[in-house]
Structure formats: structure tokens, C-alpha cells
Amino acid sequence: MKILYQKFETLLQNTPTDFKRYLYEKIPWGSRMIGIIGARGVGKTTMILQHIKQNLNNKNTLYVSADDMYFAENKLIDFADEFYKNAGEYLFIDEIHKYADWSRELKNIYDSFPTLKIVFTGSSVLDILKGSADLSRRALIYKLQGLSFREYLKFFHSCDTETFTLQQIINNEAKLTNIKHPLPLFNDYLKRGYYPFGLEEEMNLRLGQIIVQTLEIDIPQYANLNVGTSRKLKRLLAIIAESVPFKPNFTKIANIIDVSRNSLDDYFLFMEQAGLIGRLRNETGGIRGLGKIDKVYLDNTNIAFNLAGDSSNTGNIRETFFFNQMRVNNEIISSKTADFIINDYNFEVGGKNKRQKQIEKNAKSFVVKDDIEFGYLNVIPLWAFGLNY
């Protein structure tokens, strides 16, 4: 256990606290059990270490990673018992999905040590969502998305910008302080700004590794799939990346990658929950999540550029950005007359020459244009929607 404390102290000393993610202030850190999920590389570990560094006493707090070799020979519940008996009060467990039967042991820890507060994180969203069902009455689960354009401006360029509501954005009230020309920064964000590690020189290499790990390890392990399945998942992701945008024909795709229709449905679900794709549904059924899938996008524009490079379809990039940024605080469905509907508003996304013909008869419709710096009337610059969280 001494080695675990030493590792914890080293990590804590090297944790910056000048920039915090949008979710940091929303989490009730004093709750007995909190789960933070999100795709690999979005900043979960840094966020919990920041909370420890600025708010807790190291003498009664410990951070560990579940993939540490210590847990190859020691049970999590026995470790928690020893920590608790030594006056431990705050236990943070990173990468919890890498520990077998983690949800059952967390449940036992919660029930056995009533004064112990636990925060756990998981990069395999699939496993966490499955396991959190066992903890539904005990754990508060929060999902962390990658950097918004607003967060990118702060983290990459030290430019502070407030968040704006949807209503403020469509009223063209979203402004960037001290930034005269947002488009060069916006274009950089689309390529490397969604992940905090985008500041690193080998950003594309690391993102490529995350994609491979998700397809070859996270999804197959979660769903008990064989090695051959990962090749089919890669092929399916490539089909989505090459589309403009992708409107799924499930029967045709199932034939191309040689799987059943039911298996294909599962593959889409696995990739969405693992943070590789996003699925846009229509209004069918009237209840969130029950509509028919109308379009499929890559999860974010950084993945799109990683897979397709500069040959990425511009229209697809625009729609991917809009969908990705607005889904955090809003329910988005597809529109029959435009691209997206949020609440009662229709949004048609395009370039600076985009016309209003498709939506001119709808008073609650807006044209979202790329390649413009400022909005006017019902025309809104695309980058403004990156200031919503």
C-alpha cells in the first residue's frame, strides 16, 4: 500500500489546477459514491486529481488505478477495508472497468463502510453503463465529454469565454472577448481541439491508438466478442467515416461486413457508447432515445480528421461539430425540413453560401453557416455553438 501512496503523491504534485473541465463544478463531490464515465483521453483522471489537490487532506485520501499490478493479487474490497481501518475517508478509483466484477465489490464496499466516500471513473463506457445498473440506488453517474470550442480556447490559448445558452446563441449574443478572428482557431479546434492531449506533438498517433484500443479491446471484452469481430468493427467505422453524412441502410451494411442485422444493431450501440460515433434519431415515438436512427456521425471532428485526413467531407464535419457540441445540454433530433431540431427550432447547417430555401417558411428556423465571423438575423456562425458548455 505504501507504493500506492507514493504513486498517488507523484501524480498529485504534477497535476495542474489552472484549467478545469465544464463538469467539475456540477459534481456534488460530497456524495457517498460518484461515477464519472467518458471516452478515453477526455480528462477524467486530471479532474479528480484536481479536486483532491485543492479540497482534500492527503492523510485520509487515496487515489489508485484499478489496472495497477497491486490489484492482480489483492481484492478491491480487502484494500478498501485496510484503507478504512487506517482512517481513510475518500477513495478514488480510476479505470474501474479494468477490475473484474467491479460493480459487485463497489456495492459491497458502499454497504460495508458507511462513512467512506468513493469516486470511480471508467474509460470503457460500455462496462460502466452495464455495471452502474447494479449501483443504481447508490452511485451518481456523470458523463464527461471532450473539450468544447470554448474550453479549447481556454486550455490551448488562455482565452476566457463565458458559456451561452441556446437562446443566447440563436439571438446572436454569443461573443468572443479579445478574439477578432475566430475562424483560424475554430479550424484548428476541429482537427485537434476536442481532446486535452491535442497539445501534444503526437496527437494523431495517440488518438489512433485510442480508436484501435476501443475497437480491439474495450468492445470485444465487454461483449465477449472474438478477434474477428474487431475487424468488422473497423470496417464499419471506415464506412461511416467515408460517408457524406451516413444514412444507414442496415441490410446493405450487414451484407458488406458479413454480419446479421441484429449483430449490426449491437455494433452501432457498442461504438456509440464507447465514444466513437453518435446516432441522430428522428421524432418517432415521441420519447427520447426511441426514435428511428436517421443519421450516424463520427463522435467528434478530431476522429473524422484522424480517419480521413484533409479529405474529410466538409459538410459532414460541420454537422458532426454541431451535433457533438449541442448534445451535452440539449436533446437533438433530425428535422424533415432541415438538419436538426432542438426544442422547436430547426437548424440547417452549411457553408457561407448556404441559402434559406429549405426553411424559409418556418419562422423558428435558423441557418448555421461555417466560414463567417458574425451572425445576422436568423443566420448564426457555426463556431458560436461551441460556446454552449
Coordinates of N, CA and C in Angstrom, one line a residue, residues 225-234 257 267:
L225 N -16.8 -10.8 -27.5 CA -16.7 -11.0 -29.0 C -15.3 -11.5 -29.3
N226 N -15.2 -12.2 -30.4 CA -13.9 -12.8 -30.8 C -13.1 -11.7 -31.6
V227 N -11.8 -12.1 -31.9 CA -10.9 -11.2 -32.5 C -11.4 -10.8 -33.9
G228 N -12.0 -11.7 -34.6 CA -12.5 -11.3 -35.9 C -13.5 -10.2 -35.9
T229 N -14.2 -10.1 -34.8 CA -15.3 -9.0 -34.7 C -14.6 -7.6 -34.8
S230 N -13.4 -7.5 -34.2 CA -12.8 -6.2 -34.2 C -12.5 -5.7 -35.6
R231 N -12.2 -6.6 -36.5 CA -12.0 -6.3 -37.9 C -13.3 -5.8 -38.6
K232 N -14.4 -6.4 -38.2 CA -15.7 -5.9 -38.7 C -16.1 -4.6 -38.1
L233 N -15.7 -4.3 -36.9 CA -16.0 -3.0 -36.3 C -15.2 -1.9 -37.0
K234 N -13.9 -2.3 -37.3 CA -13.1 -1.3 -38.0 C -13.6 -1.0 -39.4
I257 N -20.3 -6.2 -44.4 CA -19.3 -6.7 -43.4 C -19.6 -8.1 -42.9
Y267 N -23.5 -3.6 -32.8 CA -22.2 -2.9 -33.1 C -22.3 -1.4 -33.1

